[in-house]
Amino acid sequence: MSEKNQPTMEEIVSLCKRRGFVFPSSEIYGGLANAWDFGPYGSQLKKNIKDSWWRFFVERRDDMVGLDAAIIMNPRTWEASGHLSHFSDLKAECKKCNERIRVDQKLKDEDNAYFNDKVKNINDAIRNGEKTAIGSEDEIDGIRKEMQIKLNEYCACSKCGNKNWTVPEQFNLMFRIDYSLTGSENSIAYLRPETAQAMFVDFLNISNTARKKLPFGVAQIGKSFRNEITPGNFIFRTREFEQMEIEYFFDSKKSDWNIPFDGLRKDMEKWMDAVGIDMKKVHAVDIPDGERAHYSQRTIDFEFEYPFGQKELFGLAYRGDYDLSQHENLSGEELRIIDPETNEKIRPHVIEPSLGVERGLLSVLLSAFENQVLEDGSSRTVLHFKPEIAPVQIAVFPLMKNKEELVEKAKNIFEDLKQNFRCEFDDNGNVGKRYRRQDEIGTPFCVTVDFESLEDGAVTVRDRDTMVQERIKIADLQKYFGEKLK
Ligand code: ATP
């Protein structure tokens, strides 16, 4: 068998469409740019990844609790969190064809560093009282014009080739919605751009009811929405996506933040490995001072080697008590927890592991994918999913579909196994073709009922990865798969 080679995005996108993992959203109407639907196997795979995360980080621990909060929250949430004023990217438009670009993605690294430095100096001066925010606006305008000059110098529009850009401007990434029946001005709300804020806003309700002592974490899985300037690369960057986030609260006076930070880092690495992400392609990148959010004392981006480059997969950040104190200030509620030993009220600090479900799923697919040339010269495509997350764990076949005794026996086995495992019954085409189809959707085992089965009460079990076949007694199948799949 050949060495496992790196798949291309075309191979992944085409397999996803062909086998019903992921296809374009609302395709009969021409689709919607960068919107994708997860089909029969994709939705199951996605669910399995989320379930595995929930089991790993919530159910098997006694220091984590769950939350499932509303997507549309009181808009003051986003005022306090800083999303209304800061959650934006710099956008410029091609003057000829209106193509939009994210400026930081198009400027050269040294120019980005130069402009970041300039903005940082202005912000520092405002903070130190050396300058006023209003007086600095002209300077910021000047920086944007300088950026425009750089773009016009070396950035050709990918659509029309022109080098003629508008002055970059801030573009807020939150989706605004009208949350009233009357459409009045006070009715603007937002689709949440991250799941995290609900875990801060609900802190009192959670800490009062969960009866946990610090340190403890709150976990949530759910949809987030960002009006990204340049979505793309299949499901890597979309405007609607799911996040799996944890806010892990601890008493910063009692515990050095490095302890929970390192613990969660190790857990994230363990989980990525367990779910089948190729750890040789994952790189933990420490984000340097000037590039981190101002409230974060340390951020690690776990980057993955995608076919389109090494990019952020998941993040881990120490956010201090920034969020709780912001919400305290704006809501007037004390978001603190009483230390049962000292009776002191503590506003905890927080470590945040933040994971995108779709980026996780894409890395799982890329890690599992193999185009294999077999010894006889033929080839097959196979997804080497971990059994825990494979959409189908066992496929059951009768050797021939028009032999009633075989079909009946296979159906009985299927009925029995599907009580405990994710199973599929397939009697379509020859067995070789059925094996290939199951390989392509990553099914670890196939069970075939043949004429011998009627005599010896045994079936052929074929292993996806080794393609080795062995005879197993029907009566032993539950035990056999219990050991292999659980
Ligand atoms: P990027 O720099 O790629 O825009 P980010 O640093 O803004 O990502 P975070 O705000 O840290 O991302 O969000 C946490 C996680 O959510 C990311 O690590 C990623 O897995 C996921 N994520 C963020 N934006 C998107 C998106 N537009 N589409 C899909 N997943 C996303």
Short mmCIF file of C-alpha atoms and ligand atoms in Angstrom, two decimals:
data_model
loop_
_atom_site.label_atom_id
_atom_site.label_comp_id
_atom_site.label_asym_id
_atom_site.label_seq_id
_atom_site.Cartn_x
_atom_site.Cartn_y
_atom_site.Cartn_z
CA MET A 1 0.00 0.00 0.00
CA SER A 2 1.13 3.53 -0.76
CA GLU A 3 2.17 6.26 1.65
CA LYS A 4 -0.71 8.44 2.84
CA ASN A 5 -0.61 11.62 0.77
CA GLN A 6 -2.00 15.10 1.47
CA PRO A 7 -5.45 15.48 -0.13
CA THR A 8 -6.35 18.56 -2.13
CA MET A 9 -9.37 20.69 -1.27
CA GLU A 10 -10.94 19.64 -4.59
CA GLU A 11 -10.77 15.98 -3.51
CA ILE A 12 -12.36 16.76 -0.14
CA VAL A 13 -15.10 19.01 -1.55
CA SER A 14 -15.95 16.48 -4.23
CA LEU A 15 -16.08 13.53 -1.80
CA CYS A 16 -18.24 15.58 0.59
CA LYS A 17 -20.73 16.35 -2.19
CA ARG A 18 -20.68 12.85 -3.70
CA ARG A 19 -21.28 11.07 -0.41
CA GLY A 20 -23.58 13.57 1.24
CA PHE A 21 -21.31 14.98 3.92
CA VAL A 22 -21.51 18.64 2.88
CA PHE A 23 -23.20 20.31 -0.08
CA PRO A 24 -24.01 23.87 -1.14
CA SER A 25 -26.93 25.37 0.74
CA SER A 26 -30.20 25.98 -1.15
CA GLU A 27 -28.62 24.68 -4.34
CA ILE A 28 -31.87 24.51 -6.36
CA TYR A 29 -32.01 28.32 -6.13
CA GLY A 30 -28.40 28.68 -7.23
CA GLY A 31 -27.04 28.32 -3.71
CA LEU A 32 -25.91 31.11 -1.36
CA ALA A 33 -22.24 32.08 -1.39
CA ASN A 34 -20.28 30.42 1.42
CA ALA A 35 -23.31 28.72 2.95
CA TRP A 36 -23.12 24.93 3.29
CA ASP A 37 -25.48 22.21 4.45
CA PHE A 38 -24.37 19.09 6.29
CA GLY A 39 -26.09 16.09 4.71
CA PRO A 40 -26.90 12.66 6.12
CA TYR A 41 -23.30 11.60 6.90
CA GLY A 42 -22.01 15.13 7.53
CA SER A 43 -24.66 15.94 10.13
CA GLN A 44 -23.95 12.66 11.91
CA LEU A 45 -20.19 13.30 11.81
CA LYS A 46 -20.70 16.81 13.15
CA LYS A 47 -22.91 15.52 15.94
CA ASN A 48 -20.36 12.83 16.84
CA ILE A 49 -17.58 15.42 17.07
CA LYS A 50 -19.70 17.64 19.31
CA ASP A 51 -20.78 14.67 21.46
CA SER A 52 -17.18 13.56 21.84
CA TRP A 53 -16.18 17.08 22.95
CA TRP A 54 -19.08 17.30 25.40
CA ARG A 55 -18.26 13.88 26.87
CA PHE A 56 -14.57 14.71 27.15
CA PHE A 57 -14.85 18.22 28.59
CA VAL A 58 -18.16 18.12 30.48
CA GLU A 59 -19.56 14.69 31.33
CA ARG A 60 -16.37 12.95 32.39
CA ARG A 61 -15.26 15.85 34.64
CA ASP A 62 -16.71 17.11 37.88
CA ASP A 63 -15.47 20.68 37.43
CA MET A 64 -17.53 21.53 34.33
CA VAL A 65 -21.17 22.39 33.76
CA GLY A 66 -23.11 23.03 30.58
CA LEU A 67 -25.10 25.94 29.17
CA ASP A 68 -27.39 26.34 26.18
CA ALA A 69 -28.13 30.06 25.93
CA ALA A 70 -30.20 32.12 23.49
CA ILE A 71 -28.49 33.22 20.29
CA ILE A 72 -30.07 36.68 20.38
CA MET A 73 -29.11 38.35 23.65
CA ASN A 74 -29.82 41.76 25.13
CA PRO A 75 -27.77 44.13 22.91
CA ARG A 76 -26.08 45.68 25.96
CA THR A 77 -24.13 42.40 26.15
CA TRP A 78 -22.19 43.51 23.08
CA GLU A 79 -21.71 47.00 24.39
CA ALA A 80 -20.08 45.60 27.54
CA SER A 81 -18.01 42.96 25.76
CA GLY A 82 -16.57 45.54 23.36
CA HIS A 83 -17.97 43.83 20.27
CA LEU A 84 -19.99 46.90 19.26
CA SER A 85 -16.98 49.18 19.27
CA HIS A 86 -14.10 46.79 18.50
CA PHE A 87 -15.31 43.68 16.69
CA SER A 88 -14.39 44.87 13.24
CA ASP A 89 -11.90 44.31 10.46
CA LEU A 90 -10.50 46.90 8.07
CA LYS A 91 -12.20 46.64 4.70
CA ALA A 92 -11.37 48.20 1.34
CA GLU A 93 -13.24 47.95 -1.95
CA CYS A 94 -11.98 47.80 -5.49
CA LYS A 95 -13.09 51.06 -7.12
CA LYS A 96 -13.70 49.31 -10.44
CA CYS A 97 -15.58 46.09 -9.57
CA ASN A 98 -16.48 46.58 -5.84
CA GLU A 99 -14.61 43.41 -4.76
CA ARG A 100 -14.14 43.57 -0.97
CA ILE A 101 -10.85 42.72 0.73
CA ARG A 102 -9.75 42.38 4.33
CA VAL A 103 -6.89 44.84 4.43
CA ASP A 104 -4.70 42.95 6.95
CA GLN A 105 -4.82 39.89 4.69
CA LYS A 106 -3.48 41.84 1.71
CA LEU A 107 -0.82 44.05 3.27
CA LYS A 108 2.70 42.68 3.54
CA ASP A 109 3.71 41.45 7.02
CA GLU A 110 6.15 44.31 7.54
CA ASP A 111 3.48 46.86 6.59
CA ASN A 112 0.94 45.27 8.94
CA ALA A 113 3.53 45.45 11.72
CA TYR A 114 4.31 49.10 10.88
CA PHE A 115 0.61 50.13 10.98
CA ASN A 116 -0.15 48.08 14.12
CA ASP A 117 2.70 49.88 15.85
CA LYS A 118 1.39 53.29 14.85
CA VAL A 119 -2.15 52.51 16.08
CA LYS A 120 -0.78 51.03 19.31
CA ASN A 121 1.22 54.21 19.98
CA ILE A 122 -1.88 56.35 19.52
CA ASN A 123 -3.94 54.11 21.82
CA ASP A 124 -1.20 54.14 24.46
CA ALA A 125 -1.03 57.92 24.29
CA ILE A 126 -4.81 58.18 24.73
CA ARG A 127 -4.66 55.79 27.68
CA ASN A 128 -1.87 57.82 29.29
CA GLY A 129 -3.78 61.05 28.80
CA GLU A 130 -1.21 62.45 26.36
CA LYS A 131 -3.75 62.66 23.57
CA THR A 132 -7.52 62.83 23.23
CA ALA A 133 -9.49 60.27 21.22
CA ILE A 134 -11.05 63.04 19.13
CA GLY A 135 -7.72 64.69 18.35
CA SER A 136 -6.33 61.31 17.24
CA GLU A 137 -9.00 60.72 14.62
CA ASP A 138 -7.07 62.74 12.03
CA GLU A 139 -3.99 60.63 12.70
CA ILE A 140 -6.00 57.43 12.24
CA ASP A 141 -7.39 58.83 8.98
CA GLY A 142 -3.83 59.51 7.91
CA ILE A 143 -2.85 55.89 8.65
CA ARG A 144 -5.76 54.60 6.56
CA LYS A 145 -4.72 56.78 3.63
CA GLU A 146 -1.17 55.42 3.97
CA MET A 147 -2.64 51.91 3.85
CA GLN A 148 -4.55 52.81 0.69
CA ILE A 149 -1.30 53.97 -0.93
CA LYS A 150 0.35 50.63 -0.07
CA LEU A 151 -2.61 48.65 -1.45
CA ASN A 152 -2.59 50.68 -4.66
CA GLU A 153 1.14 50.05 -4.92
CA TYR A 154 1.17 46.24 -4.76
CA CYS A 155 -2.28 44.71 -4.34
CA ALA A 156 -4.03 43.79 -7.60
CA CYS A 157 -7.74 42.99 -7.36
CA SER A 158 -8.21 39.23 -7.69
CA LYS A 159 -11.33 39.79 -9.81
CA CYS A 160 -10.46 42.56 -12.28
CA GLY A 161 -6.71 43.04 -11.79
CA ASN A 162 -6.98 46.76 -10.99
CA LYS A 163 -4.90 48.42 -8.28
CA ASN A 164 -7.29 51.13 -7.23
CA TRP A 165 -8.77 50.78 -3.72
CA THR A 166 -11.04 52.85 -1.50
CA VAL A 167 -9.64 54.21 1.77
CA PRO A 168 -9.87 51.30 4.26
CA GLU A 169 -12.63 51.58 6.83
CA GLN A 170 -13.68 49.62 9.91
CA PHE A 171 -16.40 47.08 9.21
CA ASN A 172 -18.26 45.60 12.19
CA LEU A 173 -18.66 41.85 11.86
CA MET A 174 -21.87 41.51 13.86
CA PHE A 175 -25.12 40.83 12.01
CA ARG A 176 -27.78 43.38 13.00
CA ILE A 177 -31.36 42.23 13.13
CA ASP A 178 -34.68 43.92 13.72
CA TYR A 179 -36.05 42.40 16.92
CA SER A 180 -39.45 44.06 17.04
CA LEU A 181 -42.81 43.82 15.36
CA THR A 182 -42.92 47.58 14.85
CA GLY A 183 -39.45 48.16 13.44
CA SER A 184 -38.66 51.01 15.86
CA GLU A 185 -35.11 52.30 16.32
CA ASN A 186 -34.79 50.68 19.75
CA SER A 187 -35.33 47.26 18.31
CA ILE A 188 -31.87 46.56 16.90
CA ALA A 189 -30.40 43.31 18.21
CA TYR A 190 -27.49 41.16 17.06
CA LEU A 191 -26.87 37.56 16.20
CA ARG A 192 -24.16 36.49 18.67
CA PRO A 193 -20.66 36.52 17.15
CA GLU A 194 -19.39 34.07 19.82
CA THR A 195 -21.03 31.78 22.35
CA ALA A 196 -18.71 32.94 25.15
CA GLN A 197 -20.53 36.04 26.37
CA ALA A 198 -23.58 34.14 27.67
CA MET A 199 -21.29 32.28 30.08
CA PHE A 200 -20.29 35.61 31.64
CA VAL A 201 -23.72 37.22 31.52
CA ASP A 202 -25.29 34.12 33.13
CA PHE A 203 -22.49 33.74 35.67
CA LEU A 204 -24.65 34.48 38.73
CA ASN A 205 -27.44 32.10 37.73
CA ILE A 206 -24.92 29.40 36.95
CA SER A 207 -22.78 29.77 40.06
CA ASN A 208 -25.90 29.93 42.29
CA THR A 209 -27.37 26.74 40.88
CA ALA A 210 -24.37 24.61 39.92
CA ARG A 211 -23.05 24.51 43.51
CA LYS A 212 -19.45 24.39 42.31
CA LYS A 213 -16.44 25.82 44.07
CA LEU A 214 -13.72 27.57 42.09
CA PRO A 215 -12.14 26.48 39.88
CA PHE A 216 -14.92 25.35 37.56
CA GLY A 217 -15.80 25.73 33.91
CA VAL A 218 -18.92 26.43 31.88
CA ALA A 219 -19.19 24.83 28.45
CA GLN A 220 -21.45 25.63 25.56
CA ILE A 221 -21.95 24.44 21.99
CA GLY A 222 -23.91 26.57 19.58
CA LYS A 223 -24.20 28.69 16.47
CA SER A 224 -22.32 31.95 16.04
CA PHE A 225 -22.57 34.47 13.22
CA ARG A 226 -19.99 36.82 11.73
CA ASN A 227 -20.36 39.00 8.67
CA GLU A 228 -16.88 38.02 7.48
CA ILE A 229 -15.45 40.28 4.76
CA THR A 230 -13.78 37.39 2.96
CA PRO A 231 -15.40 34.06 3.80
CA GLY A 232 -14.19 31.04 1.87
CA ASN A 233 -12.08 27.90 1.69
CA PHE A 234 -15.14 25.65 1.85
CA ILE A 235 -16.34 25.34 5.48
CA PHE A 236 -13.20 26.96 6.95
CA ARG A 237 -14.58 30.50 7.11
CA THR A 238 -18.33 30.95 6.85
CA ARG A 239 -20.77 33.55 8.11
CA GLU A 240 -22.73 31.02 10.16
CA PHE A 241 -20.80 28.42 12.15
CA GLU A 242 -20.80 26.49 15.40
CA GLN A 243 -18.49 26.94 18.35
CA MET A 244 -17.61 24.75 21.31
CA GLU A 245 -16.39 27.08 24.03
CA ILE A 246 -15.42 26.87 27.68
CA GLU A 247 -14.98 29.62 30.22
CA TYR A 248 -12.90 28.14 33.02
CA PHE A 249 -13.20 30.33 36.13
CA PHE A 250 -10.55 30.35 38.87
CA ASP A 251 -9.43 32.44 41.81
CA SER A 252 -6.37 34.34 40.57
CA LYS A 253 -5.19 34.96 44.13
CA LYS A 254 -5.13 31.27 44.96
CA SER A 255 -3.92 29.80 41.73
CA ASP A 256 -1.29 30.79 39.20
CA TRP A 257 -3.12 31.13 35.86
CA ASN A 258 -0.49 29.00 34.17
CA ILE A 259 -1.86 25.93 35.95
CA PRO A 260 -5.38 25.90 34.43
CA PHE A 261 -3.98 27.28 31.17
CA ASP A 262 -1.49 24.42 30.77
CA GLY A 263 -4.07 21.86 31.95
CA LEU A 264 -6.61 22.95 29.34
CA ARG A 265 -3.94 23.13 26.67
CA LYS A 266 -3.03 19.48 27.33
CA ASP A 267 -6.71 18.49 27.36
CA MET A 268 -7.28 20.21 24.02
CA GLU A 269 -4.33 18.36 22.53
CA LYS A 270 -5.56 15.07 23.96
CA TRP A 271 -9.05 15.62 22.57
CA MET A 272 -7.81 16.63 19.11
CA ASP A 273 -5.79 13.43 18.97
CA ALA A 274 -8.71 11.34 20.26
CA VAL A 275 -11.07 12.70 17.63
CA GLY A 276 -8.62 11.88 14.83
CA ILE A 277 -6.93 15.21 14.02
CA ASP A 278 -3.41 14.52 12.73
CA MET A 279 -1.27 16.09 15.47
CA LYS A 280 1.76 16.21 13.17
CA LYS A 281 -0.12 18.92 11.26
CA VAL A 282 -1.11 20.92 14.36
CA HIS A 283 1.16 23.73 15.56
CA ALA A 284 0.69 25.68 18.78
CA VAL A 285 1.55 29.29 18.02
CA ASP A 286 2.03 31.74 20.89
CA ILE A 287 0.51 35.07 19.83
CA PRO A 288 2.98 37.89 20.58
CA ASP A 289 2.19 40.95 22.70
CA GLY A 290 1.08 43.48 20.08
CA GLU A 291 -1.23 41.04 18.26
CA ARG A 292 -3.27 39.73 21.21
CA ALA A 293 -6.56 41.23 22.33
CA HIS A 294 -5.61 43.93 24.86
CA TYR A 295 -7.19 42.07 27.83
CA SER A 296 -5.43 38.78 27.07
CA GLN A 297 -2.16 37.98 28.82
CA ARG A 298 -1.55 34.87 26.78
CA THR A 299 -3.14 33.38 23.68
CA ILE A 300 -2.21 30.21 21.85
CA ASP A 301 -3.59 29.56 18.39
CA PHE A 302 -3.59 25.92 17.41
CA GLU A 303 -2.93 26.11 13.68
CA PHE A 304 -3.52 23.27 11.24
CA GLU A 305 -1.75 22.63 7.92
CA TYR A 306 -4.71 22.98 5.57
CA PRO A 307 -4.13 22.52 1.83
CA PHE A 308 -4.57 26.33 1.53
CA GLY A 309 -1.95 27.07 4.20
CA GLN A 310 -1.32 26.88 7.93
CA LYS A 311 -4.30 28.59 9.57
CA GLU A 312 -6.08 28.87 12.92
CA LEU A 313 -7.98 25.78 13.95
CA PHE A 314 -8.73 26.49 17.63
CA GLY A 315 -7.71 29.09 20.21
CA LEU A 316 -6.86 29.19 23.91
CA ALA A 317 -6.74 32.49 25.78
CA TYR A 318 -6.26 33.83 29.29
CA ARG A 319 -8.80 36.68 29.48
CA GLY A 320 -8.22 37.81 33.08
CA ASP A 321 -11.42 39.19 34.64
CA TYR A 322 -12.01 41.58 31.75
CA ASP A 323 -15.42 40.25 30.70
CA LEU A 324 -16.94 39.86 34.16
CA SER A 325 -15.78 43.33 35.17
CA GLN A 326 -17.17 44.86 31.96
CA HIS A 327 -20.56 43.23 32.59
CA GLU A 328 -20.45 44.31 36.24
CA ASN A 329 -19.88 47.90 35.17
CA LEU A 330 -22.68 48.01 32.64
CA SER A 331 -25.29 45.90 34.43
CA GLY A 332 -24.60 47.11 37.97
CA GLU A 333 -24.77 43.47 39.17
CA GLU A 334 -21.88 42.00 41.13
CA LEU A 335 -20.66 38.99 39.20
CA ARG A 336 -18.76 37.34 42.03
CA ILE A 337 -18.71 34.14 43.98
CA ILE A 338 -18.23 33.74 47.72
CA ASP A 339 -15.19 31.84 48.90
CA PRO A 340 -16.65 29.43 51.51
CA GLU A 341 -13.42 29.47 53.53
CA THR A 342 -12.87 33.22 53.79
CA ASN A 343 -16.35 34.52 52.97
CA GLU A 344 -14.64 36.87 50.59
CA LYS A 345 -16.41 37.81 47.33
CA ILE A 346 -14.27 36.85 44.38
CA ARG A 347 -14.47 37.98 40.80
CA PRO A 348 -12.80 35.05 39.09
CA HIS A 349 -10.37 35.15 36.20
CA VAL A 350 -10.95 32.97 33.20
CA ILE A 351 -9.20 30.72 30.67
CA GLU A 352 -11.06 30.21 27.39
CA PRO A 353 -10.61 27.29 25.00
CA SER A 354 -12.54 28.18 21.85
CA LEU A 355 -13.13 25.63 19.10
CA GLY A 356 -14.93 25.92 15.77
CA VAL A 357 -16.93 22.80 14.94
CA GLU A 358 -16.61 23.15 11.15
CA ARG A 359 -12.87 23.81 11.25
CA GLY A 360 -12.54 20.78 13.52
CA LEU A 361 -14.62 18.68 11.12
CA LEU A 362 -12.56 19.84 8.13
CA SER A 363 -9.31 18.89 9.90
CA VAL A 364 -10.79 15.51 10.83
CA LEU A 365 -11.71 14.92 7.17
CA LEU A 366 -8.28 16.02 5.93
CA SER A 367 -6.55 13.83 8.52
CA ALA A 368 -8.70 10.80 7.71
CA PHE A 369 -8.59 11.02 3.91
CA GLU A 370 -6.44 8.65 1.88
CA ASN A 371 -6.25 7.83 -1.81
CA GLN A 372 -4.73 4.37 -1.62
CA VAL A 373 -3.12 2.36 -4.42
CA LEU A 374 -3.56 -1.30 -3.56
CA GLU A 375 -1.16 -4.19 -4.24
CA ASP A 376 -3.20 -5.39 -7.24
CA GLY A 377 -2.83 -1.94 -8.85
CA SER A 378 -6.42 -0.86 -8.18
CA SER A 379 -7.14 2.12 -5.95
CA ARG A 380 -9.61 3.16 -3.32
CA THR A 381 -10.51 6.30 -1.39
CA VAL A 382 -10.82 5.71 2.31
CA LEU A 383 -11.63 7.86 5.33
CA HIS A 384 -9.81 6.44 8.36
CA PHE A 385 -12.23 7.91 10.93
CA LYS A 386 -11.85 6.95 14.58
CA PRO A 387 -14.66 4.47 15.31
CA GLU A 388 -16.13 6.82 17.94
CA ILE A 389 -16.86 9.53 15.39
CA ALA A 390 -17.47 7.51 12.19
CA PRO A 391 -21.01 8.32 10.93
CA VAL A 392 -21.61 4.61 10.31
CA GLN A 393 -19.76 2.09 12.47
CA ILE A 394 -20.97 -1.16 10.95
CA ALA A 395 -22.46 -1.86 7.51
CA VAL A 396 -24.40 -5.10 7.16
CA PHE A 397 -24.75 -6.77 3.75
CA PRO A 398 -26.50 -9.86 2.44
CA LEU A 399 -24.18 -11.31 -0.25
CA MET A 400 -27.03 -11.18 -2.79
CA LYS A 401 -30.18 -9.12 -2.63
CA ASN A 402 -32.49 -11.62 -4.33
CA LYS A 403 -31.79 -14.51 -1.94
CA GLU A 404 -34.46 -14.24 0.72
CA GLU A 405 -32.70 -16.35 3.39
CA LEU A 406 -29.57 -14.19 3.16
CA VAL A 407 -31.54 -10.93 3.28
CA GLU A 408 -33.56 -12.09 6.25
CA LYS A 409 -30.53 -13.18 8.25
CA ALA A 410 -28.68 -9.93 7.41
CA LYS A 411 -31.74 -7.89 8.43
CA ASN A 412 -31.88 -9.70 11.78
CA ILE A 413 -28.21 -9.00 12.42
CA PHE A 414 -28.72 -5.36 11.44
CA GLU A 415 -31.71 -5.01 13.79
CA ASP A 416 -29.70 -6.52 16.63
CA LEU A 417 -26.49 -4.49 16.10
CA LYS A 418 -28.22 -1.16 15.60
CA GLN A 419 -29.43 -1.26 19.20
CA ASN A 420 -25.84 -0.52 20.27
CA PHE A 421 -23.98 0.79 17.23
CA ARG A 422 -24.55 3.14 14.28
CA CYS A 423 -25.37 0.70 11.50
CA GLU A 424 -26.38 0.77 7.87
CA PHE A 425 -27.99 -1.98 5.80
CA ASP A 426 -26.90 -2.17 2.17
CA ASP A 427 -27.89 -4.72 -0.48
CA ASN A 428 -27.12 -2.59 -3.54
CA GLY A 429 -24.63 -3.76 -6.22
CA ASN A 430 -21.82 -6.25 -5.80
CA VAL A 431 -20.04 -6.61 -2.47
CA GLY A 432 -16.79 -5.10 -3.79
CA LYS A 433 -18.63 -1.91 -4.72
CA ARG A 434 -20.38 -1.83 -1.35
CA TYR A 435 -17.00 -2.09 0.40
CA ARG A 436 -15.67 0.85 -1.64
CA ARG A 437 -18.71 2.96 -0.76
CA GLN A 438 -18.32 2.20 2.96
CA ASP A 439 -14.58 2.99 2.73
CA GLU A 440 -15.46 6.40 1.30
CA ILE A 441 -17.77 7.24 4.19
CA GLY A 442 -15.28 5.85 6.70
CA THR A 443 -17.20 2.84 8.07
CA PRO A 444 -14.74 0.82 10.21
CA PHE A 445 -16.42 -2.60 9.71
CA CYS A 446 -18.56 -4.42 7.14
CA VAL A 447 -20.45 -7.62 7.94
CA THR A 448 -21.40 -9.91 5.05
CA VAL A 449 -23.92 -12.72 5.29
CA ASP A 450 -23.16 -15.42 2.68
CA PHE A 451 -24.38 -18.95 1.92
CA GLU A 452 -21.96 -20.45 4.43
CA SER A 453 -23.58 -18.30 7.14
CA LEU A 454 -26.74 -20.35 6.75
CA GLU A 455 -24.69 -23.49 7.54
CA ASP A 456 -22.17 -22.36 10.17
CA GLY A 457 -23.94 -19.41 11.87
CA ALA A 458 -20.92 -17.17 11.18
CA VAL A 459 -20.38 -14.07 9.00
CA THR A 460 -17.45 -12.34 7.31
CA VAL A 461 -16.26 -9.21 9.11
CA ARG A 462 -14.04 -6.94 7.03
CA ASP A 463 -11.79 -4.32 8.60
CA ARG A 464 -11.72 -0.97 6.73
CA ASP A 465 -8.07 -0.12 7.36
CA THR A 466 -6.37 -3.50 6.92
CA MET A 467 -9.04 -4.96 4.59
CA VAL A 468 -8.47 -8.24 6.45
CA GLN A 469 -11.57 -10.45 6.62
CA GLU A 470 -12.35 -12.86 9.42
CA ARG A 471 -15.20 -15.22 10.23
CA ILE A 472 -17.08 -14.38 13.42
CA LYS A 473 -20.00 -16.29 14.95
CA ILE A 474 -23.24 -14.29 14.73
CA ALA A 475 -23.81 -14.95 18.41
CA ASP A 476 -20.46 -13.29 19.22
CA LEU A 477 -20.93 -10.13 17.12
CA GLN A 478 -22.19 -7.88 19.93
CA LYS A 479 -19.22 -8.77 22.11
CA TYR A 480 -16.77 -8.51 19.21
CA PHE A 481 -17.92 -5.01 18.22
CA GLY A 482 -18.34 -3.98 21.84
CA GLU A 483 -14.59 -4.44 22.22
CA LYS A 484 -13.64 -2.92 18.87
CA LEU A 485 -15.94 0.10 18.86
CA LYS A 486 -16.56 1.20 22.40
P1 ATP B 1 -9.82 33.99 12.45
O1 ATP B 1 -8.57 34.72 12.88
O2 ATP B 1 -9.58 32.80 11.59
O3 ATP B 1 -10.89 34.92 11.95
P2 ATP B 1 -10.64 34.24 15.14
O4 ATP B 1 -9.34 34.37 15.86
O5 ATP B 1 -11.43 35.46 14.87
O6 ATP B 1 -10.44 33.39 13.79
P3 ATP B 1 -12.02 33.31 17.42
O7 ATP B 1 -12.76 34.57 17.63
O8 ATP B 1 -10.89 32.98 18.31
O9 ATP B 1 -11.54 33.21 15.90
O10 ATP B 1 -13.08 32.12 17.38
C1 ATP B 1 -12.83 30.86 17.96
C2 ATP B 1 -12.90 29.74 16.95
O11 ATP B 1 -14.10 29.81 16.19
C3 ATP B 1 -11.78 29.78 15.91
O12 ATP B 1 -10.61 29.19 16.42
C4 ATP B 1 -12.40 28.97 14.78
O13 ATP B 1 -12.27 27.57 15.04
C5 ATP B 1 -13.86 29.33 14.86
N1 ATP B 1 -14.23 30.38 13.88
C6 ATP B 1 -14.06 31.71 14.00
N2 ATP B 1 -14.55 32.36 12.93
C7 ATP B 1 -15.05 31.40 12.10
C8 ATP B 1 -15.70 31.45 10.83
N3 ATP B 1 -15.97 32.59 10.21
N4 ATP B 1 -16.06 30.27 10.25
C9 ATP B 1 -15.84 29.09 10.87
N5 ATP B 1 -15.23 29.00 12.08
C10 ATP B 1 -14.85 30.14 12.70
#
